[in-house]
Short mmCIF file of C-alpha atoms and ligand atoms in Angstrom, two decimals:
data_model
loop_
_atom_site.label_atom_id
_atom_site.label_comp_id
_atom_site.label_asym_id
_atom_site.label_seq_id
_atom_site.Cartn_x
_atom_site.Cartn_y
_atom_site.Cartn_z
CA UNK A 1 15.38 22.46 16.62
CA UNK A 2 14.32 25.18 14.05
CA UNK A 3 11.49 27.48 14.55
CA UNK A 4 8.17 25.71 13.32
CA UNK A 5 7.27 26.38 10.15
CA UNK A 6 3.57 24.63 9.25
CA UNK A 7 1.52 25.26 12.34
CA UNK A 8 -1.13 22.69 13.60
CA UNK A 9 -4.13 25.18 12.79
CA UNK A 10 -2.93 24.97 9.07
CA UNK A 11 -2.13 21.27 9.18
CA UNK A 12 -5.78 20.35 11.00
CA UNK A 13 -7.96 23.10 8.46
CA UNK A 14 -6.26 21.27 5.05
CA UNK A 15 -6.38 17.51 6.90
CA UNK A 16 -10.33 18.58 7.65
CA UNK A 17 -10.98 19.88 4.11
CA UNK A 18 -9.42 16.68 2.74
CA UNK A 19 -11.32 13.79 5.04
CA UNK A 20 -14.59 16.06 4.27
CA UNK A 21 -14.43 15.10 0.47
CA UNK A 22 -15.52 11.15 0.17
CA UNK A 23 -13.07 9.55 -2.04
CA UNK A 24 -13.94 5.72 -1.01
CA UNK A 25 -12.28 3.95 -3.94
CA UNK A 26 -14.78 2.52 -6.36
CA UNK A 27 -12.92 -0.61 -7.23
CA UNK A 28 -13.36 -1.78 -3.16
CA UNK A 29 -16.84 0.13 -3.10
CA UNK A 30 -19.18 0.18 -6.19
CA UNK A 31 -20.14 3.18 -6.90
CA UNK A 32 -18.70 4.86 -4.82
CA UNK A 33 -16.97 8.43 -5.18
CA UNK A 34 -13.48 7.57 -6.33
CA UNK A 35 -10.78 10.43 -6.45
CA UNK A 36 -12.36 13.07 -9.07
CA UNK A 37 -13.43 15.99 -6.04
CA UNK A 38 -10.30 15.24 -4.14
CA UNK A 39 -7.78 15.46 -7.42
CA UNK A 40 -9.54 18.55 -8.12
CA UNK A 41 -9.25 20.17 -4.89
CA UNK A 42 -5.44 19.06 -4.53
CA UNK A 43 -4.97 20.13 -7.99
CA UNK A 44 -6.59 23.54 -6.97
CA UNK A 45 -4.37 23.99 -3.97
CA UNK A 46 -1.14 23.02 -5.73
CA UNK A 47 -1.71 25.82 -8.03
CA UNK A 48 -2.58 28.05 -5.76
CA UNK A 49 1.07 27.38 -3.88
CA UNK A 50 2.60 27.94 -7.59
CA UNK A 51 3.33 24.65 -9.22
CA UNK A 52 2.64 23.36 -12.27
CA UNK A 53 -0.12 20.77 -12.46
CA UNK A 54 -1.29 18.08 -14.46
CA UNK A 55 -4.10 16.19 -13.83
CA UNK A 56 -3.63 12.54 -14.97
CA UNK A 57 -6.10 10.40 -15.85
CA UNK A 58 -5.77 6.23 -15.27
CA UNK A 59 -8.93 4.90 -15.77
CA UNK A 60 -12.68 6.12 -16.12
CA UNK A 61 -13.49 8.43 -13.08
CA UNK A 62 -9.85 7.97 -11.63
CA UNK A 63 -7.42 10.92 -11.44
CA UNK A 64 -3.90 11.62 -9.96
CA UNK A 65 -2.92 15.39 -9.43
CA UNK A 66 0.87 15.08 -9.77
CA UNK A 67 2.14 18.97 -9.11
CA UNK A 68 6.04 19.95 -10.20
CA UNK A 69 8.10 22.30 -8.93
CA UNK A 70 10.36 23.35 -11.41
CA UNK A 71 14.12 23.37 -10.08
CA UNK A 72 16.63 25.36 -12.21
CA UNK A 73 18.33 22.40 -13.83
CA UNK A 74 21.64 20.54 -12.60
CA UNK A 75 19.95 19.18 -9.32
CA UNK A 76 18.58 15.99 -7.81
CA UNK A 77 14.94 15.26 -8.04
CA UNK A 78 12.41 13.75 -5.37
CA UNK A 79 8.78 12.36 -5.54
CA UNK A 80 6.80 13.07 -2.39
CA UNK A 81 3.92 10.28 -2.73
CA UNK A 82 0.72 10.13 -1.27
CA UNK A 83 -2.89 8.12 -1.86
CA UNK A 84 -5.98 10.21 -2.46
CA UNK A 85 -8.43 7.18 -1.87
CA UNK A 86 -9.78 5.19 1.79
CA UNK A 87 -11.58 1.88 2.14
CA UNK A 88 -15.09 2.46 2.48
CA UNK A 89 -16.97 3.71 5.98
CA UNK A 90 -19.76 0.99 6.49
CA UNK A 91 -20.49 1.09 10.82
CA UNK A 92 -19.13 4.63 10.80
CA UNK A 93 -20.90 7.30 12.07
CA UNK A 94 -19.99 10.78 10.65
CA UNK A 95 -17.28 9.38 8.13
CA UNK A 96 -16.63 12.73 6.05
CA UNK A 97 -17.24 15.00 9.24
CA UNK A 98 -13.80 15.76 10.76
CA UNK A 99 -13.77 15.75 14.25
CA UNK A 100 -11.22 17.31 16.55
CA UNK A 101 -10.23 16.26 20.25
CA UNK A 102 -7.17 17.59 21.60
CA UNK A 103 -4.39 16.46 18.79
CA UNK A 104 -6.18 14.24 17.35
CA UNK A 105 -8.71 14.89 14.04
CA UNK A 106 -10.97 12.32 13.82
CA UNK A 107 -12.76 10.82 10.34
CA UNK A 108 -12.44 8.20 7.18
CA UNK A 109 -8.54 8.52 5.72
CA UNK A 110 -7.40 11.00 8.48
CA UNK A 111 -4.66 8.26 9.58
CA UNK A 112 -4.78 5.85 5.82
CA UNK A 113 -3.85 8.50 4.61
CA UNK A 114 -5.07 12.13 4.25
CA UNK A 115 -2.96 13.36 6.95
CA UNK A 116 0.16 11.93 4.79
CA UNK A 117 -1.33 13.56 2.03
CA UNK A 118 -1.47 17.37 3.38
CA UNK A 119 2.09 17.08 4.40
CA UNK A 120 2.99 16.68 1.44
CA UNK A 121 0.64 19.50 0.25
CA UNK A 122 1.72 21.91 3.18
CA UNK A 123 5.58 20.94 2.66
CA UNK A 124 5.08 22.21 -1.09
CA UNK A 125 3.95 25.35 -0.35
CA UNK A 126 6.72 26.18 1.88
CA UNK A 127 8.95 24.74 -0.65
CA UNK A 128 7.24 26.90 -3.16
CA UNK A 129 7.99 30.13 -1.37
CA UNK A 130 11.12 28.96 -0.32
CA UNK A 131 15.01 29.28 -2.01
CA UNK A 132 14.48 27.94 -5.65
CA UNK A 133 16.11 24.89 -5.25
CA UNK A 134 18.45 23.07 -7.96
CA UNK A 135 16.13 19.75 -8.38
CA UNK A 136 12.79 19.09 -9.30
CA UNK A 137 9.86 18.65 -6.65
CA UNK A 138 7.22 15.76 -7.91
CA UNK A 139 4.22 15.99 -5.86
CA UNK A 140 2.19 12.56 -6.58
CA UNK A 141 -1.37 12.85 -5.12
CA UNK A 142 -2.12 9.12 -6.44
CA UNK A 143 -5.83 7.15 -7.08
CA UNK A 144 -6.30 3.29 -6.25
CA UNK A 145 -3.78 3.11 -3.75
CA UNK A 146 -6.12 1.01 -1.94
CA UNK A 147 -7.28 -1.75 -4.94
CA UNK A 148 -4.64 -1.85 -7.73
CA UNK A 149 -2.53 0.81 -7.16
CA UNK A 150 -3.09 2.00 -11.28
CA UNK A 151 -2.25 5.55 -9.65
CA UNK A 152 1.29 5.25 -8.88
CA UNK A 153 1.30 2.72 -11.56
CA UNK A 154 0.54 5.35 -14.31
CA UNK A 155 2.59 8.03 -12.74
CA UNK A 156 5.35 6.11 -13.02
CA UNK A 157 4.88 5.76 -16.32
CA UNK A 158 5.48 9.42 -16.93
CA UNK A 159 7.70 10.57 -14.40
CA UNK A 160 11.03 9.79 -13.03
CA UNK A 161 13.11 11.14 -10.14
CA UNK A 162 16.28 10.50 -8.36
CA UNK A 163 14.38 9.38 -4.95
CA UNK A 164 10.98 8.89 -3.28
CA UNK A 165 9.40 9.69 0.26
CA UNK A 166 5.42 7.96 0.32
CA UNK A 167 3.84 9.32 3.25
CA UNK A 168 1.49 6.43 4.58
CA UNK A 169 1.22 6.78 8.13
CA UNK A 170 4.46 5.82 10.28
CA UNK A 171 4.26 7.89 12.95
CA UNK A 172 7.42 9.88 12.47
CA UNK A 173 9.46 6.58 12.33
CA UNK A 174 11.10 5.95 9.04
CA UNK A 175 9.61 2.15 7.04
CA UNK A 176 12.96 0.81 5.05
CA UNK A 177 10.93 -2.27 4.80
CA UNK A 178 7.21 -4.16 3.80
CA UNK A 179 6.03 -7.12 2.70
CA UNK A 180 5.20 -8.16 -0.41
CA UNK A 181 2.10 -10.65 -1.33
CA UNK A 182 0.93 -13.08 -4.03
CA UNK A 183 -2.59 -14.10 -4.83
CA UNK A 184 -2.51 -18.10 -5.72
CA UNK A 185 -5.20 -20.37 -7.13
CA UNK A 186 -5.86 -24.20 -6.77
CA UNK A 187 -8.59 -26.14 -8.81
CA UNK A 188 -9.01 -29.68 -7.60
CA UNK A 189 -10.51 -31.48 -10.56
CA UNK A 190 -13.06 -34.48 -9.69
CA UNK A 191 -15.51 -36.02 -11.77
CA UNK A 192 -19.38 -35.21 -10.87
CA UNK A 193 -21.53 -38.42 -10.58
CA UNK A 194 -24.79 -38.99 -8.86
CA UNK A 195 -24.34 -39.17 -4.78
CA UNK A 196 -24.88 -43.43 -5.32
CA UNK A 197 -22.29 -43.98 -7.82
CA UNK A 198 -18.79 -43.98 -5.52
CA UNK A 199 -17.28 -46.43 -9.00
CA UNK A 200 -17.72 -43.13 -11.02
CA UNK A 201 -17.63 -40.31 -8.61
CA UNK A 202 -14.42 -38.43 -7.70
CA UNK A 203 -14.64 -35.84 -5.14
CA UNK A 204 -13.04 -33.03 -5.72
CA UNK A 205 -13.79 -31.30 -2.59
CA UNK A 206 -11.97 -33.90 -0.40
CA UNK A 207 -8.89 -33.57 -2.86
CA UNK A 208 -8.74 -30.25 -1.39
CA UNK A 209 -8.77 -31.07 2.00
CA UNK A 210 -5.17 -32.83 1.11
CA UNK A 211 -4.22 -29.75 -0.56
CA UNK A 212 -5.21 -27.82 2.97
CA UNK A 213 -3.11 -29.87 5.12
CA UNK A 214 -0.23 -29.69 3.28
CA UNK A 215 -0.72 -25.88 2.83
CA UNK A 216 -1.04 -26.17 7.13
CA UNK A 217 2.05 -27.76 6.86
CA UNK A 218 3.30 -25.25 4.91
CA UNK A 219 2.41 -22.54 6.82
CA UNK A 220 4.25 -24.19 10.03
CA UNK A 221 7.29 -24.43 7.96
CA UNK A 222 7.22 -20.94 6.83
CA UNK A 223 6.33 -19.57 10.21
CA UNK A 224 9.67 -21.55 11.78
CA UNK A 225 11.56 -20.08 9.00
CA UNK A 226 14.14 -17.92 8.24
CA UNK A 227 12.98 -14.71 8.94
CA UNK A 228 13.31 -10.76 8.24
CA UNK A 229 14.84 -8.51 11.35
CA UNK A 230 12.03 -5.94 11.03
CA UNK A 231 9.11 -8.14 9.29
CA UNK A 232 9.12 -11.16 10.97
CA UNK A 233 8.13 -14.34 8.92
CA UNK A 234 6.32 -15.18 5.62
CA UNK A 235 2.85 -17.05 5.99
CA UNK A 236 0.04 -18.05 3.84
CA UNK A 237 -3.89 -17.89 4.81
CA UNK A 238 -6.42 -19.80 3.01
CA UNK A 239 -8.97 -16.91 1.85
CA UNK A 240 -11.88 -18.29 -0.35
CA UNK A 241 -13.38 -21.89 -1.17
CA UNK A 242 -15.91 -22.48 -3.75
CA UNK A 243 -17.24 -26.48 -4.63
CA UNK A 244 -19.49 -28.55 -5.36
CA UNK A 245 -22.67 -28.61 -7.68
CA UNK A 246 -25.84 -29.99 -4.96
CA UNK A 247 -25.78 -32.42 -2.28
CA UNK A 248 -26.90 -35.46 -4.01
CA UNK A 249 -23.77 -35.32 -6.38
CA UNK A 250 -20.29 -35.87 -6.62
CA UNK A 251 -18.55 -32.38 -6.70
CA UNK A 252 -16.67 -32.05 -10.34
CA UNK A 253 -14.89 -28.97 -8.93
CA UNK A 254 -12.63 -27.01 -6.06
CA UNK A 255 -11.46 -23.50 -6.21
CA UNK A 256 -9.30 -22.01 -3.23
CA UNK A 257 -7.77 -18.65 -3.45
CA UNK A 258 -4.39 -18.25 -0.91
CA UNK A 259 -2.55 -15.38 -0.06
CA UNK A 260 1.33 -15.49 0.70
CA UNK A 261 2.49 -12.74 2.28
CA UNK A 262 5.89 -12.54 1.18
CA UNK A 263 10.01 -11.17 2.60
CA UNK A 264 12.25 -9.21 0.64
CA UNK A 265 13.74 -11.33 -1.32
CA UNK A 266 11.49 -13.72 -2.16
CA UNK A 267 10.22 -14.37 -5.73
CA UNK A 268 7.16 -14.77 -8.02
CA UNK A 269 8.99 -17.80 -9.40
CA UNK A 270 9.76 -18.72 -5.83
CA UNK A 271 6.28 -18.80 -4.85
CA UNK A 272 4.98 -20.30 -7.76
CA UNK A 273 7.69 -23.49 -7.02
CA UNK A 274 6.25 -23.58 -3.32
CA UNK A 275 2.90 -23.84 -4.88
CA UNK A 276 3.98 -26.38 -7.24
CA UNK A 277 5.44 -28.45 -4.69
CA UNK A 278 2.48 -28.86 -2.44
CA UNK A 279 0.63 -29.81 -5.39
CA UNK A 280 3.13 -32.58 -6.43
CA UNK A 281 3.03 -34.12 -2.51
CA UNK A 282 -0.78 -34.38 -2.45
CA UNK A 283 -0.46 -36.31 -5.86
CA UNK A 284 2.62 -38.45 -4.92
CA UNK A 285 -0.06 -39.81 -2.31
CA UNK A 286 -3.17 -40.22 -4.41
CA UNK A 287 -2.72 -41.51 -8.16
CA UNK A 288 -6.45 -40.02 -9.27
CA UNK A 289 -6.10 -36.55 -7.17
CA UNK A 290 -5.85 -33.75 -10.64
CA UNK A 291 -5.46 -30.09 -9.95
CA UNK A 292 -4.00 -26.69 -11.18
CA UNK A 293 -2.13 -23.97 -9.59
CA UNK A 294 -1.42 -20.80 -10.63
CA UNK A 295 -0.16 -16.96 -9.29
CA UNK A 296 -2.41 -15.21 -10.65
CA UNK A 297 -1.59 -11.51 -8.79
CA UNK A 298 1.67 -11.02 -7.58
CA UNK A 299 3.23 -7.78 -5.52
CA UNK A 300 6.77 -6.92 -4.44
CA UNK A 301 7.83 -6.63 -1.00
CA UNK A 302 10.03 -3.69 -0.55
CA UNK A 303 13.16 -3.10 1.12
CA UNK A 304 15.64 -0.35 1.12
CA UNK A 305 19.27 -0.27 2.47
CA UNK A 306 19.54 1.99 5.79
CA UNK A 307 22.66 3.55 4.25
CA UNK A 308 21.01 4.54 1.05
CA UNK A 309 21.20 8.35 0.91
CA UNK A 310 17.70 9.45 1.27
CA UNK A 311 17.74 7.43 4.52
CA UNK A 312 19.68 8.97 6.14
CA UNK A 313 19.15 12.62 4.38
CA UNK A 314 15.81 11.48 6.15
CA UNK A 315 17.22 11.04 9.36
CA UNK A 316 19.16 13.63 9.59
CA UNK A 317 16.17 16.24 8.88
CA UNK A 318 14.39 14.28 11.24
CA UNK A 319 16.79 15.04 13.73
CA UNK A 320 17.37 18.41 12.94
CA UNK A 321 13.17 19.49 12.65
CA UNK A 322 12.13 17.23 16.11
CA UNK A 323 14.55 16.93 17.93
CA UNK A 324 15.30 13.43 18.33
CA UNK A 325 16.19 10.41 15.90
CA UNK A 326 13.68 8.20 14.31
CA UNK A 327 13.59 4.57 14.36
CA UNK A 328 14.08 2.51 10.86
CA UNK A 329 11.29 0.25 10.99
CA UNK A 330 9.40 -2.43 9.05
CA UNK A 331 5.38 -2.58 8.44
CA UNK A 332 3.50 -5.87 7.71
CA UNK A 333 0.92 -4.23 4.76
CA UNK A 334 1.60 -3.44 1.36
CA UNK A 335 2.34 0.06 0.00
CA UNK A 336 3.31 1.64 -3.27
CA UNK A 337 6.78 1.99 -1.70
CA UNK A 338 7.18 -1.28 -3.52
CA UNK A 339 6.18 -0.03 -6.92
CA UNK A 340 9.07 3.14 -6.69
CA UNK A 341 11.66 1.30 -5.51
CA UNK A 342 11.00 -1.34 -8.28
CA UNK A 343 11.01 1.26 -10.94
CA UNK A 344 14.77 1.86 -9.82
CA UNK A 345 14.22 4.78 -7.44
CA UNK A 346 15.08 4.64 -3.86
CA UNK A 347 12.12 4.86 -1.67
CA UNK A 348 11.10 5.34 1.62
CA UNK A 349 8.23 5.52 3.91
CA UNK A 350 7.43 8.77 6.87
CA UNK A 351 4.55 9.86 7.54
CA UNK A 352 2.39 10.83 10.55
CA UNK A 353 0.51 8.97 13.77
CA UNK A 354 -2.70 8.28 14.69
CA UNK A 355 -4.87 4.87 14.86
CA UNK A 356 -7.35 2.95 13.05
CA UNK A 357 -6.59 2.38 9.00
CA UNK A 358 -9.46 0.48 7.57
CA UNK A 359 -11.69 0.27 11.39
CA UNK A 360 -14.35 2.12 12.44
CA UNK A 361 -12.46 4.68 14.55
CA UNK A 362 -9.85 6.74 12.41
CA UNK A 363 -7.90 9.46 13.64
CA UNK A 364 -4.25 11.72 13.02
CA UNK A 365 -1.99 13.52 15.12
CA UNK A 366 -2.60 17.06 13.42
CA UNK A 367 0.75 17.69 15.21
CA UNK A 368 2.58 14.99 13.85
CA UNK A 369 1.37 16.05 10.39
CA UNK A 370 2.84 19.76 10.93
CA UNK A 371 6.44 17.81 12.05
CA UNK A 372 6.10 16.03 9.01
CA UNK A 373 5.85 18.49 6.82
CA UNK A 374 8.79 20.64 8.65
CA UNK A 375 10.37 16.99 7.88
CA UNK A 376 10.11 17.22 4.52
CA UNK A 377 10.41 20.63 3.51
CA UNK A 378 13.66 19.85 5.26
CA UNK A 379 14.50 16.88 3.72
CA UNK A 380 13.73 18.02 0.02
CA UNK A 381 15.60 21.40 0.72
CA UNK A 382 19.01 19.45 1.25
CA UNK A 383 18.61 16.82 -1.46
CA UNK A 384 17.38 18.45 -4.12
CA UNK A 385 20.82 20.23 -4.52
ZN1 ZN B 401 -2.59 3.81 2.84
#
């Protein structure tokens, strides 16, 4: 093990500063904050460690702070990637008052995903004041992670690198794999007609309950599937209904939004077949039943090789900085892991521990976040040759 580097005093003052500025994302939350103070203060602190910053603007109000540190030319390049925004803090106490028992710091986005975020902000400094490496450092402090993701989607847009490490929350394990969603709509089309007229009526609501079971059966299928060695299987939940006009009247329309939580591997066009399927067995039963189906919001799952080389550059600093080797593992959620690796540069997740993305209780390991950042400083140092 090498002599620590980041201490936890450092890594729980800059976690702190970070869960004291509210940056609840104003996409989930209306009106709410977005990332403007945080950018700023990242942006602040990047320049302060001696990179060159650029504050990016994606939308109205929304700003990434990507930071670079220049290499001299002739070297690999790495993004370090982190989210800037949380979910919102309704039944919290003392959201943006950071709290600290024992190892653990306590507040909105400590664990989804500040602490991630001032690793990557410690592990530039060091790497700032550190051998001038060949390769370029991109430090991606990203907006919207937690709606549409148009931060990482706009950075990538303007920068490029050889390889990626996001730092959502892992708990020093190393992600190689998440799912992927789609969003899917069904209409059921009826005809509205008053309550007494069954000869000119046609329910659209009860055309959806056909289109439910044979999304249960669906679901059953999927669940007895083929499935993913760290993920599990795919599955679909029925999320929204909307029908019907009044109760004296035949209802003229059905809307159902679905998500699929989706494997590596699988495909919009895939899902979009499934979708058309169920339709088409509904309808082989009833001549009058009439609906649309569409994917109308579709993410990637990601997956990376474990031999890809900034896997195991990753494990190998791991093991070198604490001592003992991480675990490749998969997470269920979503990440912009998927959005890197789909822009053609191989990505993977490491990040801190703690509990409690999205609930009420929230907390870090301010230790964890200090290994981390040894990890990384690590980690860059040998691959940015
Ligand atoms: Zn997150």
């Amino acid at each position: 093990m090498s002599a620590a580097l980041i201490d936890s005093t450092t890594a729980a003052s800059l976690i702190s500063d970070l869960v004291a500025i509210d940056s609840i994302n104003p996409s989930l939350i209306p009106g709410a904050a977005g990332e403007v103070e945080i950018a700023h203060y990242v942006a602040n602190y990047l320049e302060r460690a001696g990179l060159a910053v650029w504050e990016q603007t994606v939308a109205p109000g929304r700003i990434n702070t990507i930071g670079l540190l220049h290499g001299r030319g002739g070297g690999r390049s790495l993004i370090l990637n982190a989210h800037m925004d949380t979910v919102g803090v309704a039944g919290m106490d003392d959201p943006f008052t950071p709290r600290i028992e024992g190892d653990r710091l306590y507040g909105r986005g400590a664990f989804d995903m500040k602490g991630g975020l001032a690793a990557i902000m410690l592990a530039a400094t060091e790497l700032a004041h550190g051998p001038h490496l060949a390769g370029d450092v991109i430090v991606m402090a990203v907006a919207d992670e937690e709606y549409a993701s148009l931060g990482t989607e706009a950075a990538l847009a303007a920068v490029r690198a050889d390889a990626a490490i996001v730092t959502e929350p892992t708990g020093l394990d190393i992600c190689i794999a998440h799912k992927g969603f789609a969003w899917l709509e069904i209409e059921t089309i009826g005809r509205a007609a008053h309550g007494s007229r069954p000869d000119l009526g046609v329910d659209a609501i009860a055309a959806m309950g056909e289109v439910l079971s044979e999304l249960n059966a669906l679901n059953r299928k999927l669940a007895s599937s083929s499935t993913h060695p760290l993920l599990g299987s795919p599955s679909l939940h029925t999320s929204l209904i909307r029908g019907g006009q009044e109760l004296s009247s035949y209802p003229a329309s059905c809307l159902l939004h679905i998500e699929r939580r989706t494997l590596p591997g699988e495909t919009r066009e895939q899902i979009a077949a499934e979708l058309a399927a169920v339709l088409e067995t509904v309808a082989a039963h009833d001549p009058q039943f009439n609906a649309t189906g569409r994917v109308f919001f579709w993410r990637d799952p990601f997956a990376i090789e474990p031999e890809a080389e900034i896997v195991r550059a990753l494990v190998e600093s791991a093991q070198q900085v604490a001592g003992c080797e991480p675990a490749l593992v998969g997470q269920t959620p979503w990440m912009d892991a998927a959005l890197l690796q789909a822009a053609d540069i191989p990505t993977v997740v490491y990040g801190p521990g703690g509990e409690g993305a999205h609930a009420i209780e929230e907390w870090v390991s301010i230790s964890q976040v200090a290994t981390c950042a040894e990890v990384l400083v690590h980690v860059t140092q040998r691959f940015c040759t």
